[in-house]
Structures are given as C-alpha cells and as structure tokens.
XYZ file of C-alpha atoms in Angstrom:
334
model
C 189.558 197.152 -52.278
C 187.290 197.385 -55.318
C 186.183 200.035 -57.771
C 182.895 201.822 -56.887
C 179.855 200.175 -58.441
C 178.956 203.233 -60.519
C 182.499 203.791 -61.810
C 183.769 200.356 -62.788
C 186.265 200.525 -65.656
C 185.151 197.813 -68.059
C 188.611 197.522 -69.622
C 190.473 197.354 -66.283
C 187.908 196.200 -63.691
C 190.560 194.921 -61.268
C 192.690 198.061 -61.088
C 192.399 200.640 -58.310
C 194.394 203.711 -57.324
C 196.925 203.073 -54.614
C 197.376 205.930 -52.155
C 200.736 206.456 -50.549
C 198.986 207.847 -47.478
C 195.447 207.619 -46.128
C 193.418 210.748 -46.860
C 191.380 212.399 -44.119
C 187.697 211.679 -44.628
C 187.994 208.321 -46.371
C 186.399 205.259 -44.790
C 189.780 203.603 -44.389
C 191.446 206.644 -42.786
C 190.444 205.952 -39.133
C 191.567 202.324 -39.394
C 194.830 203.331 -41.064
C 195.506 205.885 -38.329
C 194.676 203.450 -35.533
C 196.888 200.774 -37.100
C 199.780 203.215 -37.454
C 199.714 204.661 -33.946
C 198.840 201.268 -32.445
C 201.845 199.651 -34.083
C 204.090 202.458 -32.842
C 202.785 202.154 -29.274
C 203.233 198.383 -29.278
C 206.836 198.720 -30.463
C 207.329 201.296 -27.679
C 206.375 198.773 -25.008
C 202.589 199.223 -24.744
C 200.032 196.436 -24.814
C 196.560 196.571 -26.366
C 193.808 196.017 -23.843
C 191.498 193.122 -24.688
C 188.744 194.859 -22.729
C 188.812 197.913 -25.024
C 190.915 198.149 -28.162
C 191.220 201.923 -27.812
C 193.192 201.496 -24.572
C 196.963 200.936 -24.661
C 198.702 200.130 -21.410
C 202.177 199.966 -19.959
C 201.760 197.872 -16.844
C 204.293 199.963 -14.982
C 202.416 203.191 -14.455
C 200.682 204.756 -17.442
C 198.421 204.233 -20.449
C 196.779 205.942 -23.420
C 193.136 206.090 -24.491
C 192.587 206.922 -28.173
C 189.482 208.547 -29.650
C 190.152 209.212 -33.361
C 193.002 211.751 -33.241
C 192.559 212.742 -29.584
C 194.802 211.041 -27.030
C 194.253 211.002 -23.267
C 197.354 210.009 -21.310
C 196.949 208.742 -17.762
C 199.658 207.950 -15.241
C 200.777 208.305 -11.629
C 203.998 210.190 -12.440
C 204.326 213.573 -14.181
C 207.847 212.647 -15.310
C 206.661 209.488 -17.076
C 203.803 211.340 -18.749
C 206.267 213.996 -19.971
C 208.567 211.289 -21.375
C 205.619 209.644 -23.151
C 204.594 212.946 -24.742
C 208.177 213.461 -25.886
C 208.208 209.974 -27.384
C 204.993 210.591 -29.324
C 206.189 213.963 -30.629
C 209.222 212.281 -32.158
C 206.926 210.291 -34.457
C 203.800 212.429 -34.866
C 203.027 216.119 -35.143
C 201.117 216.782 -31.934
C 199.697 219.656 -29.923
C 199.940 219.384 -26.147
C 196.737 220.751 -24.590
C 198.001 220.278 -21.037
C 195.970 218.929 -18.166
C 192.649 217.364 -19.138
C 189.946 219.968 -18.455
C 187.486 219.737 -21.351
C 186.839 216.787 -23.657
C 184.064 216.523 -26.266
C 181.684 218.758 -24.328
C 182.517 217.215 -20.943
C 184.112 219.324 -18.221
C 186.771 217.652 -16.083
C 187.260 219.542 -12.819
C 190.235 218.642 -10.623
C 190.354 219.408 -6.918
C 192.190 218.040 -3.862
C 188.986 216.192 -2.932
C 188.651 214.383 -6.266
C 187.553 214.706 -9.898
C 184.234 215.976 -11.252
C 182.765 215.079 -14.649
C 180.137 217.618 -15.716
C 178.276 218.754 -18.824
C 177.143 222.028 -17.313
C 178.112 224.303 -20.194
C 176.807 221.897 -22.820
C 173.454 221.650 -21.031
C 173.255 225.421 -20.650
C 173.938 225.923 -24.354
C 171.169 223.488 -25.250
C 168.686 225.196 -22.936
C 169.417 228.474 -24.716
C 169.244 226.834 -28.157
C 165.836 225.280 -27.487
C 164.377 228.379 -25.809
C 163.970 226.848 -22.340
C 165.689 229.511 -20.227
C 162.412 231.265 -19.432
C 160.703 228.069 -18.240
C 160.383 227.286 -14.542
C 162.732 224.516 -13.290
C 161.232 221.345 -11.827
C 162.676 218.772 -9.422
C 161.701 215.542 -11.245
C 162.141 214.723 -14.950
C 159.106 212.473 -15.328
C 155.839 211.859 -13.506
C 155.756 208.505 -11.745
C 153.649 205.697 -13.285
C 152.969 207.677 -16.478
C 152.951 205.456 -19.584
C 153.373 207.111 -22.984
C 151.464 205.774 -25.973
C 152.552 205.836 -29.602
C 149.170 206.956 -31.009
C 147.699 209.383 -28.441
C 147.805 213.122 -29.025
C 148.475 215.321 -32.065
C 151.538 214.781 -34.198
C 154.482 217.153 -33.731
C 154.883 219.401 -36.749
C 158.661 219.770 -36.537
C 159.940 216.213 -36.069
C 163.520 217.328 -36.785
C 163.492 219.563 -33.706
C 162.252 216.656 -31.577
C 165.053 214.417 -32.876
C 167.673 217.112 -32.204
C 166.488 217.610 -28.622
C 166.370 213.881 -27.844
C 169.794 213.435 -29.436
C 171.176 216.136 -27.143
C 169.564 214.452 -24.138
C 171.127 211.111 -25.087
C 174.524 212.814 -25.135
C 173.902 214.287 -21.672
C 173.473 210.791 -20.235
C 177.275 210.410 -20.433
C 177.534 212.109 -17.025
C 173.884 211.941 -15.923
C 172.735 208.412 -14.979
C 169.542 209.935 -13.575
C 168.445 210.761 -17.138
C 168.972 207.303 -18.618
C 165.481 205.893 -18.032
C 163.392 208.864 -19.089
C 165.569 209.609 -22.130
C 165.226 205.961 -23.144
C 161.439 206.364 -22.975
C 161.199 209.470 -25.184
C 163.735 208.124 -27.677
C 161.260 205.386 -28.666
C 159.102 207.951 -30.474
C 161.701 209.516 -32.766
C 159.900 208.409 -35.940
C 156.438 209.865 -35.211
C 156.590 212.067 -32.087
C 153.360 213.440 -30.687
C 152.453 216.341 -28.424
C 152.585 214.327 -25.124
C 156.061 213.117 -26.050
C 157.265 216.667 -26.672
C 155.761 217.761 -23.350
C 157.824 215.103 -21.541
C 160.960 216.211 -23.411
C 160.365 219.785 -22.209
C 159.915 218.495 -18.649
C 163.313 216.808 -18.925
C 164.881 220.082 -20.068
C 163.269 221.916 -17.141
C 164.670 219.263 -14.795
C 168.126 219.731 -16.323
C 167.833 223.467 -15.708
C 167.163 222.661 -12.048
C 170.177 220.300 -11.840
C 172.861 222.013 -13.955
C 175.500 221.382 -11.276
C 174.910 217.626 -11.190
C 177.509 215.226 -12.532
C 179.773 212.377 -11.447
C 182.218 212.832 -8.571
C 185.172 210.516 -7.963
C 186.416 211.108 -4.424
C 190.185 210.944 -3.935
C 190.067 209.168 -0.569
C 187.202 206.779 -1.209
C 187.514 203.023 -0.761
C 188.177 201.470 -4.158
C 185.511 198.806 -4.207
C 183.118 197.865 -6.992
C 179.386 197.842 -6.245
C 176.691 196.910 -8.725
C 172.900 196.944 -8.790
C 170.416 195.613 -11.326
C 166.652 195.593 -11.649
C 163.926 194.949 -14.224
C 160.417 196.272 -14.749
C 158.462 193.283 -16.038
C 156.395 194.123 -19.146
C 156.991 197.774 -18.334
C 156.724 198.942 -21.935
C 153.079 199.368 -22.927
C 153.869 199.361 -26.658
C 155.288 195.847 -27.019
C 155.148 194.518 -23.403
C 158.894 194.060 -23.254
C 160.562 194.481 -19.893
C 162.865 197.379 -19.112
C 166.125 196.380 -17.482
C 168.757 198.516 -15.869
C 172.041 198.312 -14.006
C 174.551 200.638 -12.426
C 178.110 200.011 -11.243
C 180.245 202.253 -9.069
C 183.958 202.193 -8.313
C 184.831 204.128 -5.195
C 182.430 207.049 -4.854
C 181.572 207.498 -8.534
C 179.603 205.467 -11.049
C 181.500 204.051 -14.011
C 178.823 202.199 -15.956
C 175.033 202.273 -16.179
C 172.233 201.376 -18.553
C 168.456 201.502 -18.867
C 166.926 199.876 -21.939
C 164.301 197.466 -23.147
C 165.171 193.794 -23.091
C 165.472 192.204 -26.558
C 162.567 189.756 -26.138
C 159.319 189.498 -24.181
C 159.675 187.857 -20.763
C 156.878 185.482 -19.706
C 157.339 186.148 -15.984
C 158.901 188.660 -13.632
C 161.501 186.033 -12.662
C 162.542 185.653 -16.292
C 162.829 189.438 -16.656
C 164.978 189.672 -13.525
C 167.283 186.864 -14.642
C 167.746 188.492 -18.026
C 168.611 191.721 -16.283
C 171.178 189.882 -14.172
C 172.644 188.277 -17.314
C 173.084 191.665 -18.985
C 174.694 193.069 -15.828
C 176.979 190.031 -15.677
C 178.276 190.899 -19.145
C 179.315 194.257 -17.733
C 180.990 192.528 -14.776
C 183.014 190.344 -17.142
C 184.080 193.412 -19.120
C 185.108 195.269 -15.974
C 186.970 192.208 -14.730
C 189.075 192.401 -17.889
C 189.824 196.040 -17.081
C 190.868 195.212 -13.542
C 193.365 192.615 -14.749
C 195.261 195.235 -16.752
C 196.559 197.312 -13.853
C 198.570 196.375 -10.800
C 197.820 199.790 -9.272
C 194.236 200.392 -8.092
C 194.500 204.135 -8.598
C 195.508 203.603 -12.227
C 192.437 201.400 -12.555
C 190.407 204.273 -11.118
C 191.892 206.789 -13.604
C 191.367 204.487 -16.575
C 187.750 203.912 -15.479
C 187.141 207.669 -15.442
C 188.652 208.117 -18.897
C 186.709 205.188 -20.357
C 183.551 206.782 -18.948
C 184.446 209.925 -20.930
C 184.695 208.172 -24.278
C 182.295 205.245 -23.755
C 179.541 206.998 -25.743
C 181.704 206.916 -28.879
C 183.693 203.709 -28.670
C 182.090 200.710 -30.385
C 183.700 197.592 -28.999
C 183.545 194.127 -30.498
C 183.243 192.440 -27.140
C 179.450 192.205 -26.817
C 179.047 188.877 -28.651
C 181.918 187.282 -26.763
C 180.534 188.586 -23.473
C 177.091 187.146 -24.137
C 178.665 183.774 -24.857
C 180.931 183.928 -21.821
C 177.974 184.823 -19.608
C 176.639 181.307 -20.146
C 179.840 179.967 -18.609
C 180.033 182.576 -15.847
C 179.357 181.750 -12.209
C 177.455 184.566 -10.532
C 176.795 184.708 -6.788
C 173.494 186.379 -5.883
C-alpha cells in the first residue's frame, strides 16, 4: 500500500494509515471480505472451486456461491442448509431471505416440474422507462441478412439514452440466449450510434415485449446430459471482416452457457473461422469439466450450474488465460 500520488507526505513518504477493519467502498474492501469469509468457510470444511473462485463446496451435499455480500446456498437437504445458515450466523451478522425467488433482477420460479429463470419484471420496467409500451410487438428481433454500417444514417442526438438501452439489453441476455447475437451487433456502435442502429434497438425492445414470458427452464425429470453446439459466420462483420462465432451448452433441458461475439482476429477461410469457434467452445468445455469434477451428485451439479448462470454476468474469473493454454493440449472429438 502506498500514499496517493497527490497526497504524498514529503517528510514521511513511506507511512500510511493502518485500518483495523476494511471500510465499505474502498478498493480493498471486496477482497478483504472475500478473504475473511473464504477463510472461515475453508476452516469449516469447505473447499474453493478451481473452476470458479466464488464457489465453495462441501463434497457431501451442499455449497455456497458468493457475489459480494450476497450468498446463495445450495444443497439436497433442508436440514443441512439450516445447519449451514446457523454456522454462518455465529460468525457474521446475516439476514435470511428464505427460498431463492429474486436475485439481482432475475426471477427464480420453483414448481414441481422444475425451475424457471426469468427477467420478466425487469424487462417490463425497461419497456415502461423507454416509452415502448405503446409500440406494437413483433415476432423477430432483427431482419435476416441485414448488415449495419458505422457511417450510414444520421447521428443519434442522445447517445446516453442509446448506451442505457443497450446496457439494459446486455443485462437481459443473462436469461435470454436468443438476444445474444443481435445485442452483440448493436453494442458495436455505442460510441457513435446512428438512426438505423437506434431503429434496430427499438425492434429488439418490441420483440422483448412480444416474448416477456420467455426465459430458461430446467426440467426436474430431464436426463442430465451435456449437449453443446458451435458455429461461425465467416467474415460476417462488414466493419472489419472478422468472423462472428457462437456456442451454446445445455445441461438437461436448460441452457447453462452461451456466447455470440466477434473472433479476436480475421480468419482467412471459413475452415479457420470454424476451428477458432471450436477452440473457444472447447475452453468452455474444459471449464465445465472442472465444475463436473466438484460434485459426486448430478443433481447438485445441476443446482450449481443454475446458480452460476445467475451470477455469471458479474463474476470475473481468472481462468480464461489458463483455458486458452490448456485448449492447445486438449483432445476434442468432432
């Protein structure tokens, strides 16, 4: 720790204030909190997952996912979950919110048939905020084969509004894989949006109005098998001729991971674009393989996959570099 550049004491340049406790709002506070609760969980018999450092697991039957100061406890026994809550309350001042029903704008609906993840209320609030309730719903978010240009059409006067809308759409992709591609397209024009870009954004909002009830459903009696698909659109981006790659993975009846984004470099052939797409998807396979090795119980793997889907938008893992390196040593069967 060092003194701030603008407030260096010339007489005592090496001295700093030592806090007895981390203060809320400081840069070090999240790390201090994670270290404290992580150390307590480890001493209580939990293990840190190497697949995601926010996940702490007891191999017997339960685990904890941490997002800042929010904890999601998963398990296959109500008694064990109750004991874990009691254990945490002995060390920390906590508020028990009961069964998981709403988390960071995401609705979690439980039924005998399975679990739904929805952002219905969040989407409805955004439609009201952006004045789209009077617009007619449409059944597709984007016209097929339409390519947006960066310099066609008049500039949008209120660029802040455009950024707010696209930011809200990016957040909706947590439970809406069908929005990933089109939201990725309009997010390329955040710096200088033009009228055609705004028109597409409004079409997406009208599509969302038509599909408010859509989300991810994890069926209780589905076969717990992993299925994955990947594809690439060679030179699909007209701005820089980079290919657009995508993948989607499902576990049981519901999807657990998906992506649609431009590849980092220009591919010289469609074969090269496809292989790069497969390599990126393989990284996700390696990550999910690490998850699967944590649990002995497949249903606990299913529950942890659902919870990780909830917080995946926020959690920044340090695994990407290691995964890219391990991909070179991975054997993939096509």
